[in-house]
Coordinates of C-alpha atoms (C1' of nucleotides) in Angstrom, one line a residue:
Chain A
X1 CA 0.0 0.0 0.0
X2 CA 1.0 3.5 -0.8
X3 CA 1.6 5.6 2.2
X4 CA 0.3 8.5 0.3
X5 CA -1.2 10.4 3.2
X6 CA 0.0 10.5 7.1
X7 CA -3.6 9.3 8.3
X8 CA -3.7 5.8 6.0
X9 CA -3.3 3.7 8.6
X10 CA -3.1 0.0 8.6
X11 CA -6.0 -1.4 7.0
X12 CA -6.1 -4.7 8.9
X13 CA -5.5 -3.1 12.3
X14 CA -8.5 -0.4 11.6
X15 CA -10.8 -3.7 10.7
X16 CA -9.5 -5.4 14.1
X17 CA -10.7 -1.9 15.6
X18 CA -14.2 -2.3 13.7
X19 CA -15.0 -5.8 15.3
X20 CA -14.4 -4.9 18.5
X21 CA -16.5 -2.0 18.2
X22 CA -19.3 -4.0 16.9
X23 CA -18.7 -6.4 19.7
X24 CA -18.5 -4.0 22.2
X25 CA -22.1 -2.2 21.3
X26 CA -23.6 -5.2 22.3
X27 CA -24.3 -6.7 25.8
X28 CA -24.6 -9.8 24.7
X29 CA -22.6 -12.5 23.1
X30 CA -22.7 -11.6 19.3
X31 CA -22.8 -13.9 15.9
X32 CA -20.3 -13.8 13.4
X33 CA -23.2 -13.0 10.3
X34 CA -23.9 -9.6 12.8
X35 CA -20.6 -9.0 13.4
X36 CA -19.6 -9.8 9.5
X37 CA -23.0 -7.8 8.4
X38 CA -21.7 -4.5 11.1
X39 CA -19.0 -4.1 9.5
X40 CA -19.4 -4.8 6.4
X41 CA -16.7 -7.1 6.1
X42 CA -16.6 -10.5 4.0
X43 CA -17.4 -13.2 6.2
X44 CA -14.2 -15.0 6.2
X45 CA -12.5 -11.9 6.8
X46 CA -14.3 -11.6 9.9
X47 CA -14.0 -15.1 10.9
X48 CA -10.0 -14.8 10.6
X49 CA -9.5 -11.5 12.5
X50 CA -11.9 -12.6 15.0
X51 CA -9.6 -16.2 15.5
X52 CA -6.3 -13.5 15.7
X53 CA -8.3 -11.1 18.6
X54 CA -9.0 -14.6 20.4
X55 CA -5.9 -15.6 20.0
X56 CA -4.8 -12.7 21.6
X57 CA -7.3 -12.6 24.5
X58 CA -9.1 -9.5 22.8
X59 CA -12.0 -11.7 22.1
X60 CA -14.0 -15.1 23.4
X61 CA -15.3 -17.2 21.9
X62 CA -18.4 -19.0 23.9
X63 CA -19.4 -22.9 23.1
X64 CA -22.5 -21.7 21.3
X65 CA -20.1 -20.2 18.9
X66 CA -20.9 -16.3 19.9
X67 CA -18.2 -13.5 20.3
X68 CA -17.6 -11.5 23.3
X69 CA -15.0 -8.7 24.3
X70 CA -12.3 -10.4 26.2
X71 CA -10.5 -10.2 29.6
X72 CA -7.4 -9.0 28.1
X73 CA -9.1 -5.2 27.7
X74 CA -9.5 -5.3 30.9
X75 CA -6.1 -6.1 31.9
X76 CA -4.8 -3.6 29.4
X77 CA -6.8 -1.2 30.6
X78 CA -6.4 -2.4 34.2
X79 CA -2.6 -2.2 34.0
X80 CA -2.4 1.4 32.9
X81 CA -4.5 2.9 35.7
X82 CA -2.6 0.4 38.3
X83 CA 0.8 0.9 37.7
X84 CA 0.6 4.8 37.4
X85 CA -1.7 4.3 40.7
X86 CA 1.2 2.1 42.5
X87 CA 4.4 4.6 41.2
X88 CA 2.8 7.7 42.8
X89 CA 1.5 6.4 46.0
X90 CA 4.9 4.8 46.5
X91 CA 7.0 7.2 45.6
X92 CA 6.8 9.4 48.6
X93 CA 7.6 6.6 51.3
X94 CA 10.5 5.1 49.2
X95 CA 12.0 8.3 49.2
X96 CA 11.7 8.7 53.1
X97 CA 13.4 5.1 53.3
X98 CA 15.9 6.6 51.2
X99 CA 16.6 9.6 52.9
X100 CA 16.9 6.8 56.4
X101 CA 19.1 4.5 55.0
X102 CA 21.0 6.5 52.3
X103 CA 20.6 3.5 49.6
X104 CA 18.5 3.1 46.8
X105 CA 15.0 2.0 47.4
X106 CA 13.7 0.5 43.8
X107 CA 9.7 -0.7 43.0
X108 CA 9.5 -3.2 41.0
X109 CA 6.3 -4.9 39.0
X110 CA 6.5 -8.5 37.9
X111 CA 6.3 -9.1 33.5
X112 CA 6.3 -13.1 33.3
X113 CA 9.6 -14.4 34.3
X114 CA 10.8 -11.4 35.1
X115 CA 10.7 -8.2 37.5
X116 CA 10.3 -5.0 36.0
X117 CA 11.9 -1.7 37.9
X118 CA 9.2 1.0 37.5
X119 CA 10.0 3.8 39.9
X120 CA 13.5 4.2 41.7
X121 CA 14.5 6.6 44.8
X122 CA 18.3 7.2 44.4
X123 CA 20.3 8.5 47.5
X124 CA 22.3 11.8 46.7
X125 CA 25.7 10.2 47.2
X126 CA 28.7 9.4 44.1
X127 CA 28.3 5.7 44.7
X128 CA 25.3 3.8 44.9
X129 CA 23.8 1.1 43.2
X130 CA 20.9 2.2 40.4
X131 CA 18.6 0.1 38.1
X132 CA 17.2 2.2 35.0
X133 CA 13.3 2.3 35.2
X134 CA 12.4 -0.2 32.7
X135 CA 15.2 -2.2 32.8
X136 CA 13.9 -6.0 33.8
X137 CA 15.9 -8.7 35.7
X138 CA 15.1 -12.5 35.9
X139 CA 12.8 -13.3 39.3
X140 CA 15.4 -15.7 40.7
X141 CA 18.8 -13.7 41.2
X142 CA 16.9 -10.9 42.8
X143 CA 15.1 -10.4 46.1
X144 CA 11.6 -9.7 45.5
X145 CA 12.0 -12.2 42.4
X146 CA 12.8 -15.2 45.0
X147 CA 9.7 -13.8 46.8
X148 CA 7.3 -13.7 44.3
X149 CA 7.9 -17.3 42.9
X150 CA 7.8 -18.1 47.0
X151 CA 4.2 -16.7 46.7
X152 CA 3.6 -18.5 44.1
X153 CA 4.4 -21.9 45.6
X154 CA 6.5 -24.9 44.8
X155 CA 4.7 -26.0 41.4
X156 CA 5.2 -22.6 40.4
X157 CA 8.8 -22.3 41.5
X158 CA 9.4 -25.6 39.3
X159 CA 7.7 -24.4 36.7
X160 CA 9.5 -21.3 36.7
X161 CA 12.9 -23.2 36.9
X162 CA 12.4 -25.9 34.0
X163 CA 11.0 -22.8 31.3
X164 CA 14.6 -20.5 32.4
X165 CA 17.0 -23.8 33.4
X166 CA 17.9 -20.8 36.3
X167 CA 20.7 -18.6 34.3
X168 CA 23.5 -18.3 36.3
X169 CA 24.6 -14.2 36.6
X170 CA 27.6 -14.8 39.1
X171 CA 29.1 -17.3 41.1
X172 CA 26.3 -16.8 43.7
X173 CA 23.0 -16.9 41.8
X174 CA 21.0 -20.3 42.8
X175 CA 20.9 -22.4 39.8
X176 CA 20.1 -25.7 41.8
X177 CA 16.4 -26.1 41.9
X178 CA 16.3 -27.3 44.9
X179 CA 18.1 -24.6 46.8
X180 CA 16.0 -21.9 44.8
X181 CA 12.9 -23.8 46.0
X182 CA 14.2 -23.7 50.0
X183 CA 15.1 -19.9 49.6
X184 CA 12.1 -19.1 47.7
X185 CA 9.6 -21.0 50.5
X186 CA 12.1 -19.3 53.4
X187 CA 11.8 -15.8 52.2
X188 CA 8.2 -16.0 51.8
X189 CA 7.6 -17.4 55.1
X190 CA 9.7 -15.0 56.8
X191 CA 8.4 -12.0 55.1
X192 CA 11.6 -10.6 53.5
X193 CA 14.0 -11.7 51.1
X194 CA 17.5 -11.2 50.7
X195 CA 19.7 -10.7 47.1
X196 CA 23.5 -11.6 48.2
X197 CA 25.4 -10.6 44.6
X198 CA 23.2 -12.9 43.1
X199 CA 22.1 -10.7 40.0
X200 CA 25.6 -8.8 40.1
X201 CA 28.8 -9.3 42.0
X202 CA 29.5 -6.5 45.3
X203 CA 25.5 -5.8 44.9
X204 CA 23.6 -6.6 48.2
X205 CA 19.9 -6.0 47.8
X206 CA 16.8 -6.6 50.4
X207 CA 13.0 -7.2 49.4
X208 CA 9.7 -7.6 50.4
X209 CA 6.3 -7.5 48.4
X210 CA 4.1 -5.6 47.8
X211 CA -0.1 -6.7 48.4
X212 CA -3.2 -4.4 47.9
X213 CA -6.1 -4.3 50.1
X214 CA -7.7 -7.8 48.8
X215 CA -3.9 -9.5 49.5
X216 CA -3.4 -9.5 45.8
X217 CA 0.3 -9.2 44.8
X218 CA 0.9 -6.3 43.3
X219 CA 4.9 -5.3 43.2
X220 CA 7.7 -5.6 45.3
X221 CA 9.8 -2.7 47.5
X222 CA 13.6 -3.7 47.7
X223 CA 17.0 -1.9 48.7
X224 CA 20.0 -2.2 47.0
X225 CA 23.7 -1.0 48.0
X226 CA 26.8 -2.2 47.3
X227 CA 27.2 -5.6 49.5
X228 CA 29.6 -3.7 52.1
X229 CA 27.0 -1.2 53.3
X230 CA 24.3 -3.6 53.4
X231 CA 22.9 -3.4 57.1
X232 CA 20.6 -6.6 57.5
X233 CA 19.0 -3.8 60.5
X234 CA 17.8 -2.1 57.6
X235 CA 14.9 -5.3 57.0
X236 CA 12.6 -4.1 59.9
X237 CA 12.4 -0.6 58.0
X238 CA 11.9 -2.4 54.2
X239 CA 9.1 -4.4 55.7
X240 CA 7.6 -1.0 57.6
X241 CA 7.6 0.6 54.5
X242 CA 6.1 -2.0 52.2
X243 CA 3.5 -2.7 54.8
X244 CA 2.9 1.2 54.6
X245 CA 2.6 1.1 51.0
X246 CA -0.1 -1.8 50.9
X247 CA -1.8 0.2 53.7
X248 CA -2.5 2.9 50.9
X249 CA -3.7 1.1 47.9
X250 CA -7.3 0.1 47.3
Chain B
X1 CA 0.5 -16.3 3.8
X2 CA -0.7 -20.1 3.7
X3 CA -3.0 -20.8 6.4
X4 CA -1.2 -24.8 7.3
X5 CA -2.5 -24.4 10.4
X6 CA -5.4 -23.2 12.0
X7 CA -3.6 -21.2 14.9
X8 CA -1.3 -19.1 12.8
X9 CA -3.0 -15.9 13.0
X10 CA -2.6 -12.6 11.4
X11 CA 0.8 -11.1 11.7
X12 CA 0.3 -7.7 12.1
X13 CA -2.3 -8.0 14.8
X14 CA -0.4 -9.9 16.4
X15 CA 2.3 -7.1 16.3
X16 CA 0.3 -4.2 17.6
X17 CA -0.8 -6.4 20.8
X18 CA 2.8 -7.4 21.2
X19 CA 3.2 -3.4 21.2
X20 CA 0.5 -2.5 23.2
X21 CA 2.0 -5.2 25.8
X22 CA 5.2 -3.7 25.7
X23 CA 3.7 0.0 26.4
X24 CA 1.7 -1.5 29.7
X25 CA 5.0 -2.8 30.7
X26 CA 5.9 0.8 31.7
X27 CA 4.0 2.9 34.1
X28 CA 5.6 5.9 32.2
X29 CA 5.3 6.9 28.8
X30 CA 7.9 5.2 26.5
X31 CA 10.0 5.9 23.8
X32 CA 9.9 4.5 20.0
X33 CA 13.4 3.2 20.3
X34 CA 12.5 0.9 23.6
X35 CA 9.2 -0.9 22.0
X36 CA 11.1 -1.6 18.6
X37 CA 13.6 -3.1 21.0
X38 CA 11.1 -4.8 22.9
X39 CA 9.1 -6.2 20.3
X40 CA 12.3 -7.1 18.0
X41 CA 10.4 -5.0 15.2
X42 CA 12.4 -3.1 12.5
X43 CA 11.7 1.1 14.1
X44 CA 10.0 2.0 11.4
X45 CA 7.6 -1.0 11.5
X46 CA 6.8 -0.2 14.9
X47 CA 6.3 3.1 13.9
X48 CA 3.8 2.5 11.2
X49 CA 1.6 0.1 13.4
X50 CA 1.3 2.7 16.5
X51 CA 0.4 5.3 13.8
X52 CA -2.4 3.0 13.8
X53 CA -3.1 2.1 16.9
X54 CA -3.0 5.9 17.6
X55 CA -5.6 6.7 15.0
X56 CA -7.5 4.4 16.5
X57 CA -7.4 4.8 20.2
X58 CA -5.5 2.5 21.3
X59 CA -1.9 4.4 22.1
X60 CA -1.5 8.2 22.5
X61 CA 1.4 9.7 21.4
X62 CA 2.5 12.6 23.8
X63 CA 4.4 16.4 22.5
X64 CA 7.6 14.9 23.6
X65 CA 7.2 11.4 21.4
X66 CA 6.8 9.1 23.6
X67 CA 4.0 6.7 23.6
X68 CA 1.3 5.2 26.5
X69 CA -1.7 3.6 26.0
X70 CA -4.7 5.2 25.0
X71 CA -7.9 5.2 26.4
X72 CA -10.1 3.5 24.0
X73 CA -8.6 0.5 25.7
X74 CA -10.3 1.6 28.9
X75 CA -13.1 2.6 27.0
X76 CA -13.7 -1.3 25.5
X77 CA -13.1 -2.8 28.9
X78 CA -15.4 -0.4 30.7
X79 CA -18.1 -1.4 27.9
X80 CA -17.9 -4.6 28.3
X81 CA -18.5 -4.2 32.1
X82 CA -20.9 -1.8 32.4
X83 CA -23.5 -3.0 29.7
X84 CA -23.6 -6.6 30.9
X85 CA -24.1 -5.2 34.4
X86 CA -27.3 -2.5 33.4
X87 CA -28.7 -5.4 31.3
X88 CA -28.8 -7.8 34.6
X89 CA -29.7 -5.3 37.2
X90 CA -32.3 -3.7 34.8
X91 CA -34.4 -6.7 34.1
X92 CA -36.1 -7.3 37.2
X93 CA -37.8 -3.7 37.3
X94 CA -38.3 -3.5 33.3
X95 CA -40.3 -7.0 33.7
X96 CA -42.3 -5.6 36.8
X97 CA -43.2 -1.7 34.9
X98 CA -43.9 -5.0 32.0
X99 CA -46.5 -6.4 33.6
X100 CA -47.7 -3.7 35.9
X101 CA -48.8 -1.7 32.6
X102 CA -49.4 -4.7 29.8
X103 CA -46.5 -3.1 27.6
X104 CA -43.1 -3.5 26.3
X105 CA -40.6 -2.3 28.1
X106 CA -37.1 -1.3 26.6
X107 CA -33.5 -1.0 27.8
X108 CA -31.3 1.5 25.4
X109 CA -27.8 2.5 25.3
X110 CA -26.6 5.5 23.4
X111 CA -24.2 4.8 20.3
X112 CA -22.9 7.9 18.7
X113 CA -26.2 9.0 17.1
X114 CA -28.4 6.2 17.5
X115 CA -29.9 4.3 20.2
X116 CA -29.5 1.2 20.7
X117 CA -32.1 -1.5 22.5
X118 CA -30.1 -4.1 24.8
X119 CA -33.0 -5.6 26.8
X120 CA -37.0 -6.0 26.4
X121 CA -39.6 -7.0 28.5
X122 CA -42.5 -7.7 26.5
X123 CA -46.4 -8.4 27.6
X124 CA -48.5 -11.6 27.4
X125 CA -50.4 -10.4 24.5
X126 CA -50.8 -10.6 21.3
X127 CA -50.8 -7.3 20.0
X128 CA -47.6 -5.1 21.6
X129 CA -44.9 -3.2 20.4
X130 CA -41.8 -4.9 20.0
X131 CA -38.3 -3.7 19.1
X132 CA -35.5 -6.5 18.2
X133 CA -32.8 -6.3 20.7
X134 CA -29.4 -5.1 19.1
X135 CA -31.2 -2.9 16.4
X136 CA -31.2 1.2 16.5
X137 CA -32.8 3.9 16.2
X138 CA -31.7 7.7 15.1
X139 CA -32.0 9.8 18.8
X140 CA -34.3 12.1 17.4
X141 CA -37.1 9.9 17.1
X142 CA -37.8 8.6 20.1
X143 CA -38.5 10.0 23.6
X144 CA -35.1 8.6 25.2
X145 CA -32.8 9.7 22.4
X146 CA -34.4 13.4 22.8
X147 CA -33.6 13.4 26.1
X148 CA -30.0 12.1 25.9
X149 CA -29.7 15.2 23.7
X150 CA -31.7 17.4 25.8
X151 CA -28.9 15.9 28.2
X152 CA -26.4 17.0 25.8
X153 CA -27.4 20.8 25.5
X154 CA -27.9 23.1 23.2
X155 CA -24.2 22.6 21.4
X156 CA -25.0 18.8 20.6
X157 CA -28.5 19.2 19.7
X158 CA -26.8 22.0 16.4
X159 CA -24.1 19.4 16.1
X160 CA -26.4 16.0 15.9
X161 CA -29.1 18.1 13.5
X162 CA -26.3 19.5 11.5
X163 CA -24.7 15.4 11.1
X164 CA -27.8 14.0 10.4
X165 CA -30.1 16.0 9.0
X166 CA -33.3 15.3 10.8
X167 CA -34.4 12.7 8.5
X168 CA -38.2 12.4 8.6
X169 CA -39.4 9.1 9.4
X170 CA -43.0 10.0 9.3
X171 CA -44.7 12.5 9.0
X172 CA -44.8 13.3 12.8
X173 CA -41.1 13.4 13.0
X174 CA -39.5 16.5 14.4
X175 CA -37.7 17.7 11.2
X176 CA -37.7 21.4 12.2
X177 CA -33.8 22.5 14.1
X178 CA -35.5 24.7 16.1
X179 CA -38.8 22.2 17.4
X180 CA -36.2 19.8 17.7
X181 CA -34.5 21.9 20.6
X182 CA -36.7 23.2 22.5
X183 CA -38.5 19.6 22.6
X184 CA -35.6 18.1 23.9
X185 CA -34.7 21.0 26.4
X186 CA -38.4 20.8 27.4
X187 CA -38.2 17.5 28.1
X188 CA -35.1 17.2 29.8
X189 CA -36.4 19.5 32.4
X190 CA -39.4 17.2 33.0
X191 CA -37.5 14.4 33.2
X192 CA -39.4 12.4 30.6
X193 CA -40.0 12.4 27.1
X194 CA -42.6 11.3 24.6
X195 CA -42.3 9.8 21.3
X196 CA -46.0 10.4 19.6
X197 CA -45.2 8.1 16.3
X198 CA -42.5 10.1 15.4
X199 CA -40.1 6.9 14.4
X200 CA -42.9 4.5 13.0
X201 CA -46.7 5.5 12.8
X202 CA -49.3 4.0 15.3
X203 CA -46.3 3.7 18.2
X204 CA -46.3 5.8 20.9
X205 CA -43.4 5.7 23.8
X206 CA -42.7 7.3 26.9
X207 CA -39.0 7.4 28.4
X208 CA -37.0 8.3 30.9
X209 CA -33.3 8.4 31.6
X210 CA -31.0 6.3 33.6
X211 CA -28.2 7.3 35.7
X212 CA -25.6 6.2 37.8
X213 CA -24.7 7.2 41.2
X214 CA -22.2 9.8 39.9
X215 CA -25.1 11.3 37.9
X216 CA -23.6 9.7 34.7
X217 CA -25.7 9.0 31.9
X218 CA -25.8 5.5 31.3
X219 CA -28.7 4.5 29.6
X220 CA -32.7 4.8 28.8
X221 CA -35.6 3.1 29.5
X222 CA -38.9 3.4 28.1
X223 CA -41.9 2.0 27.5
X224 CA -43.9 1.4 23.6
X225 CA -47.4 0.7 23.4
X226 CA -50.0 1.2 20.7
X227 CA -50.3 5.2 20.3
X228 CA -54.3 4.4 21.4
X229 CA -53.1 2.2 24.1
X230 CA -50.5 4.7 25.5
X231 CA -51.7 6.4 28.8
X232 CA -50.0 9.4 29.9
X233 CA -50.5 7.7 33.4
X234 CA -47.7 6.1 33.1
X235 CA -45.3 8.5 33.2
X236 CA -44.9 8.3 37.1
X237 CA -44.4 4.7 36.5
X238 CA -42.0 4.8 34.2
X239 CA -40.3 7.9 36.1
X240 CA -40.4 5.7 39.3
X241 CA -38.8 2.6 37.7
X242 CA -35.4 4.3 36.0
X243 CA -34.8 5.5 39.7
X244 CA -35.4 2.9 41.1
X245 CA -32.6 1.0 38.1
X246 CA -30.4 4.1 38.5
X247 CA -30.3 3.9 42.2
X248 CA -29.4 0.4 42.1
X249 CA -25.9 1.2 39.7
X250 CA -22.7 1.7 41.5
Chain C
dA1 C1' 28.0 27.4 19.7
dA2 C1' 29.0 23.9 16.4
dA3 C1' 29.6 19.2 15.3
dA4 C1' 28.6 14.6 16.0
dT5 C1' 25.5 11.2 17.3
dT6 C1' 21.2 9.2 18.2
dT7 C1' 16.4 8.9 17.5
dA8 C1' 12.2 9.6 15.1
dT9 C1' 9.8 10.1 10.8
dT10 C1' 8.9 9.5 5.9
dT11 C1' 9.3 7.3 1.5
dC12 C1' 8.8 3.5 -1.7
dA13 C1' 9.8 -1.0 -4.3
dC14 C1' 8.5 -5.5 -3.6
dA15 C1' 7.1 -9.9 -2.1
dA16 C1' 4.8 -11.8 1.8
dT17 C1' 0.7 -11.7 3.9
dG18 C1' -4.1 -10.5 4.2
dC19 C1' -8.0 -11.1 1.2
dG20 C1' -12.4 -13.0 -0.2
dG21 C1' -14.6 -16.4 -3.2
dA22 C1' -15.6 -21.1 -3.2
dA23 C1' -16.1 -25.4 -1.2
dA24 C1' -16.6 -28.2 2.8
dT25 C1' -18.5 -28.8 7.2
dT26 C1' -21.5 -28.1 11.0
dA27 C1' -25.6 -26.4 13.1
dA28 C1' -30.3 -25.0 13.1
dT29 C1' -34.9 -25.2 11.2
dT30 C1' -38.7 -27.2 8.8
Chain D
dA1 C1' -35.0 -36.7 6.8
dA2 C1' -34.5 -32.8 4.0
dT3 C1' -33.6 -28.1 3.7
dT4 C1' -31.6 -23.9 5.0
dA5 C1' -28.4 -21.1 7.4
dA6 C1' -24.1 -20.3 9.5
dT7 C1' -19.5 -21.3 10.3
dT8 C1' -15.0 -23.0 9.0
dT9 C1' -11.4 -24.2 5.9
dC10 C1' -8.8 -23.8 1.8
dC11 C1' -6.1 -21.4 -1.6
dG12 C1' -4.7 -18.4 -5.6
dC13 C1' -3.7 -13.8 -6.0
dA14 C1' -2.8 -8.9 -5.8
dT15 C1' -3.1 -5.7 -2.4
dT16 C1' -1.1 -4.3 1.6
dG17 C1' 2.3 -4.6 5.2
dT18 C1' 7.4 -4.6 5.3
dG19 C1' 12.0 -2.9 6.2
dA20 C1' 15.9 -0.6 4.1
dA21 C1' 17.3 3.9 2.9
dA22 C1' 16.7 8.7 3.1
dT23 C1' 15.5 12.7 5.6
dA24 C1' 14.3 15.4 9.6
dA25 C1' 14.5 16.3 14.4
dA26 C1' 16.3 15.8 19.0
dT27 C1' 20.0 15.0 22.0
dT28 C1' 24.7 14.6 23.3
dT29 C1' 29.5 15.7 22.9
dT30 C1' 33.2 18.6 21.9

DNA sequence: AAAATTTATTTCACAATGCGGAAATTAATT
DNA sequence: AATTAATTTCCGCATTGTGAAATAAATTTT
């Protein structure tokens, strides 16, 4: 297709767009004839974008054969106003921790296998440890990680291990399954989780989770420093502060 | 592409949800560079397809490039939600005002400039007024629709009238700009509105609007009779019953 | 402030992929 | 059981999505 003016668009994208409008104007479960009818589109046509948007969670498709807006809208959606939600409440009490322990305090989301860093309170000193917001690091080599599979439980933590085989980063990340699986069940039990240059050599980091009002997980708090300034007095304040966190989230 | 098998899918769909993942990934806007990263998609492919996405909705581009998601997404997800839940809490009252008055009874939503019906209660009789659910009806027509615009004000009464046209229906049909507005401003001060076969002859309708508890316009509700069977009666009834539905919405 | 580098945006030839017509299959109605 | 309607699958083809190159804009370095 020629490009020939800035507003041409993608012609299969702007048809995807179409069905789930049609979908969406009706409460009910819809047919693919109405759907194929609504927009005016051939019915194979319809039939195949529909298959991609279910595919993609977009769209369900029910036993009677009917088509229905599906969950992953929602979680889309969902995700945009949570996460913006989660940074700003947070940000003020990770940089109080900050400002009390003089390390960086990082809030992190979990992406799959992986934790995301999404907001980051750096301590106004020349040497401290920093993660770029954005940047991602596998679950197991970091604090909060090790948690989160904890919270997840054992067929989860093996589940976990046989999809990554447990990348080792340094010479002390856990790549024995079994030790991943004791650490992960310890951490969680005792409410706090410690990274020991797992992820990256002199980097000492300390996590706990983050849950909101209905116990769901939602993130993880953690502290990072390089692994001589690590104070493990500092895990009564990370658990105060993630505790105060959850407190403020619906 | 050869369909071998049946859950291959359509490419670039599949590329703009990859894209749309990779944007919910980060609570804060984000930059082209990153998502053609992210998604392993040649930049100015990932350009093209959020082009896309942003003509329809789905992303926002912001003045300083970078992109988030847009609210269309919300928009879907909040559909989906909202119209299955006025359907269900609805039907109860709609099938009561049903029986209580020996008429249909309809549930609309607004879609652009039409109105939709998404639930019926119809009488025991032979002889009643019955509109399909899922099919429309131009807002200047019937007794909800004027009052959705009434609702809108003066401004979108001019805008809807200079879209459509007024297109007669029959010969009762308010065709006239200026009867059009002050019968919708008169009858979103009463709080009800009458259709007097203004959309098909020998149908009358009375309707009222439905809120929720933020005073949001949600939907309509009315009720269609034979014009000789219509009692004006009813309008406490029928007044009575989309408070009661609206006071039942969160 | 100027130059260098990086990032974003636009253009366009081309072949891969999305298209829709036809046929096959399944489901619903008579 | 026969008929009709709807959905699904198949596949040749040309339109449309692609990515490389060029250009423009923004940022960083000197």
């Amino acid at each position: 297709m020629k490009q020939t003016d800035s507003g041409a668009g993608i012609q299969v994208i702007d048809r995807a767009v179409a069905l789930l409008d049609a979908i969406a104007r009706y409460p009910e479960p819809v047919r693919l004839k109405i759907l194929s009818a609504e927009t005016g589109l051939h019915t194979s046509t319809t039939h195949r974008i529909l298959n991609s948007l279910i595919d993609n969670g977009f769209v369900e498709r029910l036993p009677n054969g009917h088509y229905r807006l599906g969950l992953r809208l929602l979680q889309l959606g969902v995700r945009l106003h949570s996460s913006l939600d989660l940074r700003a409440i947070a940000l003020p009490f990770m940089q109080k921790l900050r400002d009390k322990l003089g390390e960086t305090v990082n809030l992190t989301i979990r992406e799959g296998d992986v934790l995301v860093y999404i907001e980051k309170a750096v301590p106004n000193r020349m040497m401290h440890v920093q993660q770029i917001v954005g940047s991602r690091a596998p679950l197991h080599v970091t604090a909060v990680g090790k948690l989160m599979l904890g919270a997840g439980g054992e067929e989860e933590i093996r589940s976990y291990t046989q999809r990554t085989n447990l990348p080792a980063y340094t010479r002390n990340t856990l790549s024995s399954p079994q030790k991943l699986l004791e650490e992960c069940q310890s951490a969680y039990r005792q409410g706090y989780a410690l990274d020991n240059e797992e992820a990256e050599i002199d980097v000492g980091c300390i996590g706990v989770l983050i849950t909101d009002s209905s116990g769901s997980l939602v993130g993880g708090l953690s502290v990072s420093a390089p692994i001589e300034r690590r104070r493990l007095v500092w895990v009564e304040d990370v658990i105060e502060t993630g505790r105060a966190i959850s407190a403020q989230l619906g």
